[in-house]
Short mmCIF file of C-alpha atoms in Angstrom, two decimals:
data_model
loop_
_atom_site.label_atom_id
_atom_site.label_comp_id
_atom_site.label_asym_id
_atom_site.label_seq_id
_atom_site.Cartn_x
_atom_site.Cartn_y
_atom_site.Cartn_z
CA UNK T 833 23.71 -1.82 -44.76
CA UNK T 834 27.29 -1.23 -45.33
CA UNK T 835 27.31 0.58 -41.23
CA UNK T 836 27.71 3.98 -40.26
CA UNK T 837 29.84 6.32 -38.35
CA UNK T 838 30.41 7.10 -34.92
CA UNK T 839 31.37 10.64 -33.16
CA UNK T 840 34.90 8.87 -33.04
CA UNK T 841 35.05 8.63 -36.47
CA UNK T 842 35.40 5.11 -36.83
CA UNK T 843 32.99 2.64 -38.37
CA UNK T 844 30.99 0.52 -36.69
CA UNK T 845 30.17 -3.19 -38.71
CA UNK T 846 26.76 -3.99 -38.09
CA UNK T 847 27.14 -7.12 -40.29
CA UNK T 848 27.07 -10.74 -38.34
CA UNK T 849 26.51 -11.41 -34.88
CA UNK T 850 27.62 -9.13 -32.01
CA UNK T 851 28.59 -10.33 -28.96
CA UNK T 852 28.16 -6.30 -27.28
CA UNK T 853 24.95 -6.16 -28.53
CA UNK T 854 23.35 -6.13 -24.97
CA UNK T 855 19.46 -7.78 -26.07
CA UNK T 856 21.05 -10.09 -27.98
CA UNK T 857 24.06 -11.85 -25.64
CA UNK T 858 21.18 -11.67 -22.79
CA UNK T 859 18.90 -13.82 -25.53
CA UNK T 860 21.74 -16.15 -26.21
CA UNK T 861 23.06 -16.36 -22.90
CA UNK T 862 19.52 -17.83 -21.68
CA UNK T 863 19.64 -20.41 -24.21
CA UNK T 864 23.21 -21.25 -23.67
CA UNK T 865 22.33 -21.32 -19.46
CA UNK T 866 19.15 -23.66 -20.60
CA UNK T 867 21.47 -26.13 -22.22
CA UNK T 868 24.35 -25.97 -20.55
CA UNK T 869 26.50 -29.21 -19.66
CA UNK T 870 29.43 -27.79 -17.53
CA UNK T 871 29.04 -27.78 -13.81
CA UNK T 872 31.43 -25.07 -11.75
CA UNK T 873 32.04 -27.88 -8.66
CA UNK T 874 34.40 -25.47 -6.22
CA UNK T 875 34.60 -28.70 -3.90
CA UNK T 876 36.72 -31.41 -6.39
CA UNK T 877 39.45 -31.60 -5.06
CA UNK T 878 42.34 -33.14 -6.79
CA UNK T 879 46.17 -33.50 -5.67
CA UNK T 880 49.07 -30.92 -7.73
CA UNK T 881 50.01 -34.12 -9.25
CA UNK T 882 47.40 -34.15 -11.33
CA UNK T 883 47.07 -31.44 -13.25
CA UNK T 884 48.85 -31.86 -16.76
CA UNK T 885 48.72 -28.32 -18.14
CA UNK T 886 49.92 -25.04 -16.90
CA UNK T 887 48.19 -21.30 -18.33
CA UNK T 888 50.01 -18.91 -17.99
CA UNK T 889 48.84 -15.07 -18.26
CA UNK T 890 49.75 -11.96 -17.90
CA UNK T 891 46.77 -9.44 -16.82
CA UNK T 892 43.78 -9.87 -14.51
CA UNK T 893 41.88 -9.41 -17.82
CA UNK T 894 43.28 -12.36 -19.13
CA UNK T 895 43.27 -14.53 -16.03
CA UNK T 896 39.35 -13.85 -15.59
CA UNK T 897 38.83 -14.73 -19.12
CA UNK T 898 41.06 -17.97 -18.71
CA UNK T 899 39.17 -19.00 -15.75
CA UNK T 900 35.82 -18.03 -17.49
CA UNK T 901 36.78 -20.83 -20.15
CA UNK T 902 37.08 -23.44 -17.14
CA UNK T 903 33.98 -26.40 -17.85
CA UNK T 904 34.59 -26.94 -13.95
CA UNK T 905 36.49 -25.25 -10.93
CA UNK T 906 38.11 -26.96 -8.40
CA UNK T 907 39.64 -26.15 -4.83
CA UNK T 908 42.61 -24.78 -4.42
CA UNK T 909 43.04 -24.04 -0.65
CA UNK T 910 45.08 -27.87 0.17
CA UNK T 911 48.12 -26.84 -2.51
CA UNK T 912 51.02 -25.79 -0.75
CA UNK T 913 53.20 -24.09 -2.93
CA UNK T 914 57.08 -25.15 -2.91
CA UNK T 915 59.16 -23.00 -1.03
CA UNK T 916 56.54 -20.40 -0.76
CA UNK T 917 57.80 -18.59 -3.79
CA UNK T 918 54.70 -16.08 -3.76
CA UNK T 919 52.42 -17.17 -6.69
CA UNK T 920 48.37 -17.85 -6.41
CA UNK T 921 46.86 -20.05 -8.71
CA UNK T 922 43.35 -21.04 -9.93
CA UNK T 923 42.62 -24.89 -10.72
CA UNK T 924 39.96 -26.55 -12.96
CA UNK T 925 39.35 -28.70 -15.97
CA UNK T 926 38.48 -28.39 -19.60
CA UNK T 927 37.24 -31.34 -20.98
CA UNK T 928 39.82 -34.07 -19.80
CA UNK T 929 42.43 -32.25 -18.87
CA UNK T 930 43.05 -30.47 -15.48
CA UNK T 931 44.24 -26.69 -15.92
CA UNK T 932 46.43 -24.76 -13.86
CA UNK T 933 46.25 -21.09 -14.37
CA UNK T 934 48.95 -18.16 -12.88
CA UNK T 935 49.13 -15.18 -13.83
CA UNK T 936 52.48 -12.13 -13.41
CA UNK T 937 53.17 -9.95 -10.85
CA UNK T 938 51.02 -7.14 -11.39
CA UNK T 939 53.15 -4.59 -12.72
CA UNK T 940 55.50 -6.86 -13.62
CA UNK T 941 55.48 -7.94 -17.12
CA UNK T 942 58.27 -9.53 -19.45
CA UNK T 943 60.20 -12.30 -20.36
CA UNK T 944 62.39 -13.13 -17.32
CA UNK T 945 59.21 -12.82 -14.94
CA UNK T 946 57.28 -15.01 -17.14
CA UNK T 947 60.03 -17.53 -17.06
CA UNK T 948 60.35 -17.02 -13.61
CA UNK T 949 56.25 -17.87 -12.73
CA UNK T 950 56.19 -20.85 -14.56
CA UNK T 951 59.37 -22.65 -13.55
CA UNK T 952 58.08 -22.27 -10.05
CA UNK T 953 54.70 -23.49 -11.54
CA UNK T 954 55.74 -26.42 -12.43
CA UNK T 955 57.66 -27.07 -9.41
CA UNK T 956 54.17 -27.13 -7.87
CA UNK T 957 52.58 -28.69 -9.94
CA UNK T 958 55.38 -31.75 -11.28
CA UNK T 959 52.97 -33.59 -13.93
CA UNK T 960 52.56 -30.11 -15.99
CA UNK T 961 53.83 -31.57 -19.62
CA UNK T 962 53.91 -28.01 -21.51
CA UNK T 963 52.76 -24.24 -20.98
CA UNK T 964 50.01 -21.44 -22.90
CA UNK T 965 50.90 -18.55 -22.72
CA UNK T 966 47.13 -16.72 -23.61
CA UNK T 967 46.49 -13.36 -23.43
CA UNK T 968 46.59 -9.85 -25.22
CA UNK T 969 49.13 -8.25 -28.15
CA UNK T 970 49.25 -5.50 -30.78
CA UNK T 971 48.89 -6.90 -34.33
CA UNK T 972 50.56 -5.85 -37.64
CA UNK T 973 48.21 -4.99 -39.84
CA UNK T 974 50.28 -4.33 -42.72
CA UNK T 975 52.25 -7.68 -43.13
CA UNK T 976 54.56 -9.70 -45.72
CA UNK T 977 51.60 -12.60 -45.11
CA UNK T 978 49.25 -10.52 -45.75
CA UNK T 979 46.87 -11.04 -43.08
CA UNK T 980 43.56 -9.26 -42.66
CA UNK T 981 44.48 -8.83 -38.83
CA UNK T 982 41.64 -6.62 -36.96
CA UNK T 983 41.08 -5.93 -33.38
CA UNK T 984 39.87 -8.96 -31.19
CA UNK T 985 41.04 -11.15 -33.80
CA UNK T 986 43.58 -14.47 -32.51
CA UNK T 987 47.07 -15.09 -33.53
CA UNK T 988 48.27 -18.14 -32.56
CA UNK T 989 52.62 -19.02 -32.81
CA UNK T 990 53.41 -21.28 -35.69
CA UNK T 991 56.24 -22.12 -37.49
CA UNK T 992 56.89 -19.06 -40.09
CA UNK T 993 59.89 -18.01 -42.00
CA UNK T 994 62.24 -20.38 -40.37
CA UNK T 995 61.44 -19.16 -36.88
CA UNK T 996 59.51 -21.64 -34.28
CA UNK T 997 56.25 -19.38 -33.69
CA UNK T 998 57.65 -16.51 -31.76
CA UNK T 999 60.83 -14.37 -32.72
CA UNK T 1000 63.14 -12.15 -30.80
CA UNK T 1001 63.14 -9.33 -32.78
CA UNK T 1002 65.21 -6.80 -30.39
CA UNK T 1003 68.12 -9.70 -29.61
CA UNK T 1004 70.64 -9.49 -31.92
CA UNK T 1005 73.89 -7.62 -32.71
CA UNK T 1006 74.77 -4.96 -35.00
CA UNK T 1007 77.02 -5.56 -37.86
CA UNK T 1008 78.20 -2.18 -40.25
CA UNK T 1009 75.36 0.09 -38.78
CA UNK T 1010 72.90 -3.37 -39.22
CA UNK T 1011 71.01 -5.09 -36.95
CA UNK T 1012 70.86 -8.31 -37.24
CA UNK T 1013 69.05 -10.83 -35.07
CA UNK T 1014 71.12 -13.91 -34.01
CA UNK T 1015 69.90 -16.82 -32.24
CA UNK T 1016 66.19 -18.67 -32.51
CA UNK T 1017 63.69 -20.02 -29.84
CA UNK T 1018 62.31 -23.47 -29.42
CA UNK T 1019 59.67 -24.67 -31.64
CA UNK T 1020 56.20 -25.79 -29.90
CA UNK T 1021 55.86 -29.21 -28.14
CA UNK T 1022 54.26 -31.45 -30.88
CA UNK T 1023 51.64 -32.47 -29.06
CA UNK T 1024 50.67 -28.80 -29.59
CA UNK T 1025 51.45 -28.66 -32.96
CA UNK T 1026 49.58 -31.42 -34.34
CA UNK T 1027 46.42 -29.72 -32.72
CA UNK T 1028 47.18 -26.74 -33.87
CA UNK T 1029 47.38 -28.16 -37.32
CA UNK T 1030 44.01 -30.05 -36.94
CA UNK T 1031 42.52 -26.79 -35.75
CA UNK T 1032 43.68 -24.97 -38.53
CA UNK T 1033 42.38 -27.25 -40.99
CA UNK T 1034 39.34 -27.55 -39.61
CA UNK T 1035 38.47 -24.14 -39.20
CA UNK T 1036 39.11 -24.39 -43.62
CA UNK T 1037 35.72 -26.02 -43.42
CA UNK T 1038 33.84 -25.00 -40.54
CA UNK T 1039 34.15 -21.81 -38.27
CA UNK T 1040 36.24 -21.58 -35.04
CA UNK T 1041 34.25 -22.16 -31.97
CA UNK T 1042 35.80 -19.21 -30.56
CA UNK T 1043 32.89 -16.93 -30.62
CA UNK T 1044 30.84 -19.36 -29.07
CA UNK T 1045 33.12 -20.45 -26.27
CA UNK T 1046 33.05 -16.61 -25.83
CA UNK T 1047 28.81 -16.37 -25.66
CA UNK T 1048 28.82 -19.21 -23.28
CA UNK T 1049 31.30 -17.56 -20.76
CA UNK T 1050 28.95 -14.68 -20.69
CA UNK T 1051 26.16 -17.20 -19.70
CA UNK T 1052 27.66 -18.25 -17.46
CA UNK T 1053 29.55 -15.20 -15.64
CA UNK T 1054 26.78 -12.04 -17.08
CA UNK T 1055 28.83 -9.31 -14.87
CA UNK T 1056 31.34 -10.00 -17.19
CA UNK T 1057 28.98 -8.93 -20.91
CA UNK T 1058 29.56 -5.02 -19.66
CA UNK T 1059 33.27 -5.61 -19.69
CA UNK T 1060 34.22 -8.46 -21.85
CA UNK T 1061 31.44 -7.79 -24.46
CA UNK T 1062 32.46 -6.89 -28.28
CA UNK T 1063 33.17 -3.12 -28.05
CA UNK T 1064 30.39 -1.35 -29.76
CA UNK T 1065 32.78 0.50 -32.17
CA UNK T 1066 36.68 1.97 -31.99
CA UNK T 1067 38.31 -0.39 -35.07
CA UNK T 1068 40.40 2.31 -36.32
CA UNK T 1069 43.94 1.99 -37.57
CA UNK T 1070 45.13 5.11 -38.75
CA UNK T 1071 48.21 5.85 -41.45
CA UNK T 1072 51.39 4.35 -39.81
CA UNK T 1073 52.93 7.97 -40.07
CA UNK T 1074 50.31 9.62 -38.25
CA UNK T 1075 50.74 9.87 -34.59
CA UNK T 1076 48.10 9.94 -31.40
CA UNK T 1077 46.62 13.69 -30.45
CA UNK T 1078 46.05 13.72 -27.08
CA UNK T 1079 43.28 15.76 -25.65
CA UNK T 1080 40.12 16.42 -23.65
CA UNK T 1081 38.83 12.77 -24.78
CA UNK T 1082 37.56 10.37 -22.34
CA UNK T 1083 41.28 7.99 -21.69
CA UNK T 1084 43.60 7.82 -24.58
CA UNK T 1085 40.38 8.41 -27.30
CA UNK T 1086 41.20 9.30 -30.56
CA UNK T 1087 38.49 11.66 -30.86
CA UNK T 1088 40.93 14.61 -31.44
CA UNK T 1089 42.51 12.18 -33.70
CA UNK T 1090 42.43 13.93 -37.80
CA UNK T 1091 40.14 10.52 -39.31
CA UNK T 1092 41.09 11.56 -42.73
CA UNK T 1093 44.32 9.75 -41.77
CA UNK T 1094 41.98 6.27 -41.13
CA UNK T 1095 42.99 3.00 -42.97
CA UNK T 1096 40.55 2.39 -45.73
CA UNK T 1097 39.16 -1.33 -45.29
CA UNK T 1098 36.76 -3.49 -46.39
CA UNK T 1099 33.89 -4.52 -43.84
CA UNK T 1100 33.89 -8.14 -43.11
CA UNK T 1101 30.69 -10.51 -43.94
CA UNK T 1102 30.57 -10.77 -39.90
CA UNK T 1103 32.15 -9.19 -36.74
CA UNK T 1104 33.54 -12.87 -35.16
CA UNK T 1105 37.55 -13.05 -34.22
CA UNK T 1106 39.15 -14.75 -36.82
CA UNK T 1107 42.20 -16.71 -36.10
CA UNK T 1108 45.53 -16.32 -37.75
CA UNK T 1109 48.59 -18.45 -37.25
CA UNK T 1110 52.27 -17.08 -37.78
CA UNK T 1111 54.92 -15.33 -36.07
CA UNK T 1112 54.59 -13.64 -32.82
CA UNK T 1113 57.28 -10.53 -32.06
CA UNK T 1114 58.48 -10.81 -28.16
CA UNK T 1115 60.60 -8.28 -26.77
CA UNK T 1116 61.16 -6.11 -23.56
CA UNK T 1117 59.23 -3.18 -24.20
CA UNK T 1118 55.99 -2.62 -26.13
CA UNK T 1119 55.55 -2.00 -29.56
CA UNK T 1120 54.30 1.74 -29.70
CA UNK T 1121 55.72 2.90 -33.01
CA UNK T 1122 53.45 1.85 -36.30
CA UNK T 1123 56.55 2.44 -38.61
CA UNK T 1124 58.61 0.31 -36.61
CA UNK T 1125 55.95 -1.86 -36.29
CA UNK T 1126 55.18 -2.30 -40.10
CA UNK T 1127 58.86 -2.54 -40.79
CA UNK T 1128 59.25 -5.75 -38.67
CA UNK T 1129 56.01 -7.10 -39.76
CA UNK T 1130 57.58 -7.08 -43.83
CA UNK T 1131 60.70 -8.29 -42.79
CA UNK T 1132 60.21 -10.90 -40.54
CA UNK T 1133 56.41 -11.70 -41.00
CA UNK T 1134 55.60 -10.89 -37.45
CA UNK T 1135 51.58 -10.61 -37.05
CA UNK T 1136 51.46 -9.23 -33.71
CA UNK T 1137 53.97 -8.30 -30.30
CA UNK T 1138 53.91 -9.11 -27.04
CA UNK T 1139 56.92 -8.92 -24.38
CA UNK T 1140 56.52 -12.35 -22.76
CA UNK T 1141 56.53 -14.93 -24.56
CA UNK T 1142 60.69 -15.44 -25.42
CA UNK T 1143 60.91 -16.16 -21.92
CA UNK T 1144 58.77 -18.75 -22.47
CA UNK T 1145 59.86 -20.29 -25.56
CA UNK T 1146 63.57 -20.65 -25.15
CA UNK T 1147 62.83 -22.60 -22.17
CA UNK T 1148 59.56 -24.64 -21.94
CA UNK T 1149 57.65 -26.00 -24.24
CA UNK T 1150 54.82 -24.17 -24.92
CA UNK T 1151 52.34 -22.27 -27.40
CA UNK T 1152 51.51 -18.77 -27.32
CA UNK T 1153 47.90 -17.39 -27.75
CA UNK T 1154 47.13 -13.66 -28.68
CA UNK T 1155 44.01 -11.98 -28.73
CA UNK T 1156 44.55 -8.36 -30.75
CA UNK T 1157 43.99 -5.66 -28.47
CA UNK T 1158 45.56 -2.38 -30.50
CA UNK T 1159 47.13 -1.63 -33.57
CA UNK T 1160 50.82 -1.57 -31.78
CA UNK T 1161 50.96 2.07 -32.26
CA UNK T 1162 50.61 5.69 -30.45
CA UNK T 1163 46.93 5.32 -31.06
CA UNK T 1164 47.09 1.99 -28.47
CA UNK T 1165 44.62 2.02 -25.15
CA UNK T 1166 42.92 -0.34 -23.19
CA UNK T 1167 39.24 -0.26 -25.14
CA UNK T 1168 39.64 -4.40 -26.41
CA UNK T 1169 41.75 -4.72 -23.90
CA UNK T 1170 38.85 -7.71 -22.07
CA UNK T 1171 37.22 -9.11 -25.31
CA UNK T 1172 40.61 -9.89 -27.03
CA UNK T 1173 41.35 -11.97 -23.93
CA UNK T 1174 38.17 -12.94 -23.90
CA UNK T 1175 38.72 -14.28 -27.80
CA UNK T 1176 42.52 -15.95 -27.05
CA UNK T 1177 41.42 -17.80 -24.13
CA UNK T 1178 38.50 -19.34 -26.50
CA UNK T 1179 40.80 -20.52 -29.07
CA UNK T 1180 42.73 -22.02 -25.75
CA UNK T 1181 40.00 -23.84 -24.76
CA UNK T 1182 39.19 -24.94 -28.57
CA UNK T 1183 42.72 -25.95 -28.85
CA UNK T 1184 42.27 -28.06 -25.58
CA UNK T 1185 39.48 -30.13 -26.23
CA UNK T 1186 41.15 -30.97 -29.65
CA UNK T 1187 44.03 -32.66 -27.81
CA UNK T 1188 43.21 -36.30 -26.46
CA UNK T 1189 44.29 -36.79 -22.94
CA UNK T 1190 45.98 -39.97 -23.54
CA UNK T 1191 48.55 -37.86 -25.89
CA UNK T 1192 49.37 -35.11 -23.30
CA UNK T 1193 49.82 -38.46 -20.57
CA UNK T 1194 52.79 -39.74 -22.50
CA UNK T 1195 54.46 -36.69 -23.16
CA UNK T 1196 57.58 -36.11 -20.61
CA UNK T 1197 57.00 -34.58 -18.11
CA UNK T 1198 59.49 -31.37 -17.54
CA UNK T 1199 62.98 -31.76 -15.82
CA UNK T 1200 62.76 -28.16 -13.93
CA UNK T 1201 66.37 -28.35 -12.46
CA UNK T 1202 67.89 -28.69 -16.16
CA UNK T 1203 65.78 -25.69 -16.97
CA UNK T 1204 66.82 -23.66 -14.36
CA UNK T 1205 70.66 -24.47 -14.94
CA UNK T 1206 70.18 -23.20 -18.90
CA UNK T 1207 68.75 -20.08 -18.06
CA UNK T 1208 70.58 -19.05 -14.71
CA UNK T 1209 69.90 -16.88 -11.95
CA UNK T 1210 66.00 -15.40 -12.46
CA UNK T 1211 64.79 -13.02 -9.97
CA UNK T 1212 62.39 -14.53 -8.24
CA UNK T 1213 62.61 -18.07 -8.97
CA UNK T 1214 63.02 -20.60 -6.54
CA UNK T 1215 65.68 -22.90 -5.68
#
């Protein structure tokens, strides 16, 4: 059965296993409770000394789903904060490493503030040897790689094109009526690296555990299978040129949306994120325009946007995690919004237990005081 289609207009895959299929997560989240390992201990208590990695995110979505990943939960009332610089953070371990995850200022997304909350992170926290930055973007569907990139799929930064994972594409100068994009970011920490490469080649054999990871956080948290569930349809990217119709729907549907203007493509042999690895666009606004969107994508290679990871990059060394939540165009809303954070924060967790402890131990630990003199005066940080 090939699928069929919804009052939307867009096609729903009912090939593979579905993680919003209600009857079915229930089924699988028994068996997953059943045989469950992990142990959520709220009273370990461990000092801010020793916690080695720092999460970073940007949403509530995403923090939930981050802390949904966690094999264990630990107390976080004894951590004083350094000069009481405002941020709230949730501790815990997966597999042998200890996890510290923060999250923005709500309403306050970007670069600077994302530089801002994990400088004063790790000034908490002093044994924090590199950052993830997990959570949502807007992929490019129509790229020079490429890339079959649908919604809820992963992208993860990676060396592309010359550029170190994640690329600035609004900081540049223009030159005869041409933009032209000077300067690069720093390449991931390669403790990172190396698991990202043994991920990668892995996953040529064998399939991510992402959708799993994802099943079992349902199991464990069921409130959260309404919310952070696969979507039961809404997949549609429409013709780059055509733009959102408002209306009577429900949000920002596109149900007065023309679907004669839908992208014709092939239905996948299942309905499981499937991770990508190339550039990631970071800038200061969000990527709303398809044709700009498609443009950057051919020129640069960019797979998907975001607007905080450059303030990330250029300064600490870390690896960004996206989970594809919109097409980056006027059709975007909030619909995948959960199960694409749901999906990054996974392939965080896969990533994690694919890096031995003893590696992350004897990599330096982070001179904050040099990083704050290269970048300056950031609102917010503390001194």
């Amino acid at each position: 059965m090939e699928g069929e289609w919804l009052s939307d207009g867009c096609r729903l895959q009912l090939t593979g296993p579905r993680i919003g299929d209600a009857d079915a997560t229930l089924r699988s989240a028994t068996a997953f409770r059943a045989s469950q390992q992990e142990e959520i201990q709220p009273e370990n208590q461990y000092g801010p000394e020793e916690y080695t990695v720092g999460w970073i995110c940007a949403l509530p979505s995403e923090r939930a789903a981050a802390r949904g990943m966690l094999d264990e939960i630990h107390a976080d009332d004894h951590i004083q904060e350094v000069n009481n610089s405002g941020g709230a953070y949730t501790l815990g371990r997966i597999g042998k490493h200890n996890v510290v995850i923060t999250g923005l200022p709500k309403g306050m997304p970007g670069k600077a503030q994302a530089a801002a909350i994990a400088i004063n992170m790790m000034r908490t926290f002093p044994s924090i040897r590199f950052g993830l930055m997990v959570g949502i973007g807007g992929g490019a569907p129509i790229n020079s790689e490429e890339k079959d990139i649908r919604l809820g799929d992963v992208v993860v930064s990676a060396v592309s094109h010359g550029s170190p994972g994640v690329v600035q594409y609004d900081f540049g100068k223009s030159e005869n009526g041409v933009f032209k994009q000077v300067g690069t970011l720093n390449k991931p920490p390669p403790v990172l690296a190396s698991a990202v490469q043994k991920l990668e080649s892995h996953h040529e054999m064998e399939d991510s555990k992402v959708e799993e990871y994802m099943t079992k956080m349902l199991a464990k948290h069921p409130k959260m299978l309404k919310k952070y569930g696969r979507p039961m349809a809404n997949d549609c990217l429409f013709e780059a040129g055509y733009l959102h119709q408002a209306g009577a729907g429900p949000g920002r549907s596109c149900k007065n949306c023309d679907m004669s203007y839908l992208v014709s493509r092939d239905d996948r042999d299942d309905s499981s994120p499937q991770v990508h690895y190339g550039l990631i666009g970071s800038a200061d606004n969000v990527m709303r325009d398809a044709l700009k969107r498609d443009l950057f994508a051919m020129e640069k290679g960019i797979l998907c946007y975001e607007m905080e990871a450059a303030g990330l990059m250029d300064n600490i060394p870390c690896l960004v995690i996206r989970g594809i939540a919109d097409y980056s165009d006027s059709h975007k809303n909030d619909a995948w919004q959960a199960y694409a954070s749901a999906a990054a924060a996974a392939y965080a967790k896969e990533l994690l237990l694919a890096v031995p402890a003893s590696q992350v131990k004897s990599t330096p630990t982070l001179d904050v005081d040099e990083i704050c003199r290269k970048i300056g005066n950031i609102d917010g940080l503390s001194k």
